GROMACS .gro file of C-alpha atoms in nm:
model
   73
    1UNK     CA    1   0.619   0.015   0.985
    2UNK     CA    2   0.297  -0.128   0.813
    3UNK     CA    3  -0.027  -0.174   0.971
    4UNK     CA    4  -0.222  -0.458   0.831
    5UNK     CA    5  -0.568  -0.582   0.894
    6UNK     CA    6  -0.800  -0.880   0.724
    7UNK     CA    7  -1.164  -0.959   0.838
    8UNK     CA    8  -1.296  -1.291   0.666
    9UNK     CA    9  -1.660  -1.286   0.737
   10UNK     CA   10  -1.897  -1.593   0.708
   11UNK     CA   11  -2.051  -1.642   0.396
   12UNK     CA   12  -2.344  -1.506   0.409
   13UNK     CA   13  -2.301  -1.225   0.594
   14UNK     CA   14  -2.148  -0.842   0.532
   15UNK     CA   15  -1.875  -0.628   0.728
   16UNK     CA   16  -1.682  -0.392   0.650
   17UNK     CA   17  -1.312  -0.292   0.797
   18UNK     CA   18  -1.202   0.045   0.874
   19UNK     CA   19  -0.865   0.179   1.020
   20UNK     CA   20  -0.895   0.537   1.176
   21UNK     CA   21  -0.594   0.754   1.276
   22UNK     CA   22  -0.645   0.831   1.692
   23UNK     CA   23  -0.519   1.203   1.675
   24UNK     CA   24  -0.757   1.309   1.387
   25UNK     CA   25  -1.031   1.022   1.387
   26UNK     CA   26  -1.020   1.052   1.028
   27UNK     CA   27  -0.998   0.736   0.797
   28UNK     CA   28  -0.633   0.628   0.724
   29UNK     CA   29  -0.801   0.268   0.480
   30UNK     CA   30  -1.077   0.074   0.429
   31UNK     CA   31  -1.231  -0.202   0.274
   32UNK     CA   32  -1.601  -0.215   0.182
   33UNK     CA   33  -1.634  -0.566  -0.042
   34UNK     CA   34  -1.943  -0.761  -0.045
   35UNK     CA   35  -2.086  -1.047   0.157
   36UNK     CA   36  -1.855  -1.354   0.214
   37UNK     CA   37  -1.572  -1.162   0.078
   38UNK     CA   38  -1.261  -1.071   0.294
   39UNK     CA   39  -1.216  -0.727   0.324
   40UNK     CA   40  -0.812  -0.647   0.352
   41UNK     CA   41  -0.683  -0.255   0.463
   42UNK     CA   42  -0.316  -0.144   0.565
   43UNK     CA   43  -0.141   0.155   0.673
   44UNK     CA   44   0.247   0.235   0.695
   45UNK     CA   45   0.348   0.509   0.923
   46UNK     CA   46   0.701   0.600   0.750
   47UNK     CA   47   0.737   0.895   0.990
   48UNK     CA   48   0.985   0.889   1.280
   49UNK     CA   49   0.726   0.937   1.562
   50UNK     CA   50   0.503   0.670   1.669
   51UNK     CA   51   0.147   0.649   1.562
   52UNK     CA   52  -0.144   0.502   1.723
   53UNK     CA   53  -0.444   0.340   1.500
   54UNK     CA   54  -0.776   0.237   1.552
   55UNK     CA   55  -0.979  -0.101   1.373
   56UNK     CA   56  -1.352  -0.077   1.301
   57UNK     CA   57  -1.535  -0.377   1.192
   58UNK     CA   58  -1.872  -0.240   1.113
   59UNK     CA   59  -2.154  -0.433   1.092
   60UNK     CA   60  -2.388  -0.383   0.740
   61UNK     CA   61  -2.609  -0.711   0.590
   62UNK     CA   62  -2.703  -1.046   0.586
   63UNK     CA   63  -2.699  -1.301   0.881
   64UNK     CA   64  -2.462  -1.125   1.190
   65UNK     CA   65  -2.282  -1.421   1.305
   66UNK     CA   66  -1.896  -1.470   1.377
   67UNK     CA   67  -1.578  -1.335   1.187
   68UNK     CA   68  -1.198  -1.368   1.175
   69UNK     CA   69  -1.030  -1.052   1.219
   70UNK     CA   70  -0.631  -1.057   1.151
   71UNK     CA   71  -0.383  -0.806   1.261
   72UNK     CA   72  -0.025  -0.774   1.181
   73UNK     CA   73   0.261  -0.523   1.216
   0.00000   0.00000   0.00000
């Protein structure tokens, strides 16, 4: 099963996506693109145990205003 996430940030601003596995905390994807541009990550878990997944939007330049944040399985 895939994991997918898209953040479409206003124009002028910047954010960056992160997906972090919960029993490690490490970073499983991320996406670090500019300002205005929509950052896209995804994971698939292809094992036969269930996995559990964390999303990070992290704040980083420009005017902080509102964002779109997509998930999908």
């Amino acid at each position: 099963r895939t994991l997918s996430a898209t953040l479409t940030p206003p124009a002028n601003a910047n954010y960056d996506l992160y997906l972090y596995r919960s029993a490690s905390g490490s970073t499983a994807a991320s996406s670090t693109r500019g300002s205005g541009l929509v950052d896209s990550a995804s994971i698939t878990n292809s094992g036969a145990t269930t996995a559990t997944y964390y999303v990070r939007v992290r704040y980083r330049s420009g005017a902080a205003a509102a964002y779109t944040l997509q998930i999908s399985r």
